[in-house]
Every structure is written in C-alpha cells, then in structure tokens.
Amino acid sequence: MSSSETGQATGTRDKDYNLIWFTEACLSNALRMENYAQDAERDGDAELADFFRRAQAESQKGADQAKQLLKQRLGS
C-alpha cells in the first residue's frame, strides 16, 4: 500500500484501518499463543507454556483495549 493512501482506496480512514488491523493482529496472536502453549505442554515444558500463556494474555489485553476504542470511535 502506498504511504499516501488515506482511505480513498479502502473507504476506511488510515487510523481506523490501523485500529481494526491491530485488533485482528492481537486476536490472531492470542490464538497462535494457545497453539504454542499446547505444543510446549505436550513436550512437558511448563516454563515455556507459561511464557506463551503470559504472551497470550497480553495479546488478549491489547485486543480488548482496541475493541473498546473501536466501539467508541465507530459508534457501536
């Protein structure tokens, strides 16, 4: 995407698009961390599983905060 795109091509202002993208990225990462934690647990590595669970919680926190901003800004 061109650095000068400001919503004409997508119909969504950059800042709104960025917030939507961030929300999706956080949710996607939370799902990925679940898989990684399960892999670590299957291999008996509780320390690594705990690390991925903490990362998952941070991704969920980011997604929750972004969803709240979306709600406020997009009027849902």
Short mmCIF file of C-alpha atoms in Angstrom, two decimals:
data_model
loop_
_atom_site.label_atom_id
_atom_site.label_comp_id
_atom_site.label_asym_id
_atom_site.label_seq_id
_atom_site.Cartn_x
_atom_site.Cartn_y
_atom_site.Cartn_z
CA MET A 1 0.00 0.00 0.00
CA SER A 2 1.23 3.47 -0.85
CA SER A 3 2.29 5.65 2.06
CA SER A 4 -0.01 8.36 0.67
CA GLU A 5 -3.18 6.21 0.87
CA THR A 6 -5.58 7.96 3.22
CA GLY A 7 -8.73 5.92 2.81
CA GLN A 8 -9.68 6.66 -0.77
CA ALA A 9 -8.84 3.15 -1.96
CA THR A 10 -10.16 1.27 1.07
CA GLY A 11 -13.00 3.54 2.10
CA THR A 12 -11.64 3.47 5.64
CA ARG A 13 -9.50 6.20 7.14
CA ASP A 14 -5.97 5.07 7.90
CA LYS A 15 -6.26 5.49 11.66
CA ASP A 16 -9.47 3.44 11.74
CA TYR A 17 -8.00 0.80 9.45
CA ASN A 18 -4.89 0.65 11.64
CA LEU A 19 -7.00 0.11 14.75
CA ILE A 20 -9.02 -2.62 13.03
CA TRP A 21 -5.80 -4.27 11.83
CA PHE A 22 -4.28 -4.07 15.32
CA THR A 23 -7.35 -5.71 16.85
CA GLU A 24 -7.21 -8.57 14.35
CA ALA A 25 -3.47 -8.99 14.84
CA CYS A 26 -3.87 -9.23 18.63
CA LEU A 27 -6.67 -11.78 18.33
CA SER A 28 -4.71 -13.81 15.80
CA ASN A 29 -1.65 -13.74 18.05
CA ALA A 30 -3.72 -14.90 21.03
CA LEU A 31 -4.83 -17.93 19.01
CA ARG A 32 -1.26 -18.62 17.92
CA MET A 33 0.00 -18.42 21.51
CA GLU A 34 -2.61 -21.02 22.52
CA ASN A 35 -1.16 -23.41 19.95
CA TYR A 36 2.39 -22.69 21.08
CA ALA A 37 1.47 -23.22 24.75
CA GLN A 38 -0.19 -26.52 23.92
CA ASP A 39 2.92 -27.61 21.99
CA ALA A 40 5.11 -26.77 24.99
CA GLU A 41 2.76 -28.58 27.37
CA ARG A 42 2.75 -31.65 25.12
CA ASP A 43 6.55 -31.66 25.33
CA GLY A 44 6.46 -31.26 29.11
CA ASP A 45 7.94 -27.75 29.12
CA ALA A 46 5.82 -25.93 31.71
CA GLU A 47 8.12 -22.89 31.78
CA LEU A 48 7.71 -22.30 28.04
CA ALA A 49 3.97 -22.99 28.19
CA ASP A 50 3.66 -20.37 30.95
CA PHE A 51 5.64 -17.89 28.84
CA PHE A 52 3.27 -18.37 25.90
CA ARG A 53 0.23 -18.08 28.19
CA ARG A 54 1.53 -14.75 29.51
CA ALA A 55 2.08 -13.56 25.94
CA GLN A 56 -1.43 -14.73 25.09
CA ALA A 57 -2.87 -12.72 27.99
CA GLU A 58 -1.07 -9.59 26.78
CA SER A 59 -2.44 -10.10 23.27
CA GLN A 60 -5.94 -10.54 24.68
CA LYS A 61 -5.48 -7.36 26.71
CA GLY A 62 -4.42 -5.44 23.60
CA ALA A 63 -7.39 -6.79 21.66
CA ASP A 64 -9.81 -5.85 24.45
CA GLN A 65 -8.43 -2.31 24.61
CA ALA A 66 -8.59 -1.96 20.83
CA LYS A 67 -12.17 -3.27 20.75
CA GLN A 68 -13.16 -0.64 23.30
CA LEU A 69 -11.59 2.10 21.17
CA LEU A 70 -13.33 0.75 18.07
CA LYS A 71 -16.62 0.77 19.92
CA GLN A 72 -16.14 4.39 20.95
CA ARG A 73 -14.89 5.60 17.60
CA LEU A 74 -17.14 3.68 15.25
CA GLY A 75 -20.28 4.14 17.32
CA SER A 76 -21.23 0.54 18.14
#
